[in-house]
Amino acid sequence: MEQIILQVQGMSCGSCVNSIEGSVGNLNGIKSVKVNLNDGTVDVEYDPNTVSLEEIKNEIEDQGYNVAA
């Protein structure tokens, strides 16, 4: 398992948290997803053999948020 903390812009409320945690959490290979609104971060623990970092970023961006490089 690998863990990464992504900087995500555009999150502002509980609905944002539910949207990201739900969509990313549904990807195969995701062990945990935790959104921190105050810091603007998404902490993801995942299996890189099953899901790529790019797929995780794309899933967040598909929800309408911007992932910093």
XYZ file of C-alpha atoms in Angstrom, residues 4-40:
37
model
C -0.372 10.185 -0.694
C -1.769 13.541 0.349
C -3.180 15.525 -2.573
C -3.801 19.276 -2.557
C -7.325 19.780 -3.887
C -8.920 23.147 -4.687
C -12.644 23.859 -4.750
C -13.783 21.859 -1.723
C -15.933 23.888 0.641
C -18.570 21.784 2.397
C -19.726 18.406 3.637
C -21.178 17.599 0.242
C -17.697 18.025 -1.269
C -16.294 15.604 1.304
C -18.993 13.017 0.572
C -18.558 13.401 -3.177
C -14.803 12.840 -3.133
C -14.709 10.172 -0.439
C -17.540 8.289 -2.150
C -16.225 8.402 -5.705
C -12.566 7.753 -4.917
C -13.496 5.150 -2.300
C -15.376 3.185 -4.963
C -12.267 2.717 -7.107
C -10.680 -0.734 -6.953
C -7.463 -0.697 -4.926
C -8.436 2.123 -2.554
C -7.990 1.264 1.118
C -8.972 4.636 2.602
C -9.847 8.204 1.619
C -9.955 11.090 4.073
C -10.784 14.665 3.072
C -9.595 17.572 5.230
C -11.548 20.686 4.257
C -9.490 23.014 6.476
C -6.217 22.022 4.823
C -7.681 21.465 1.352
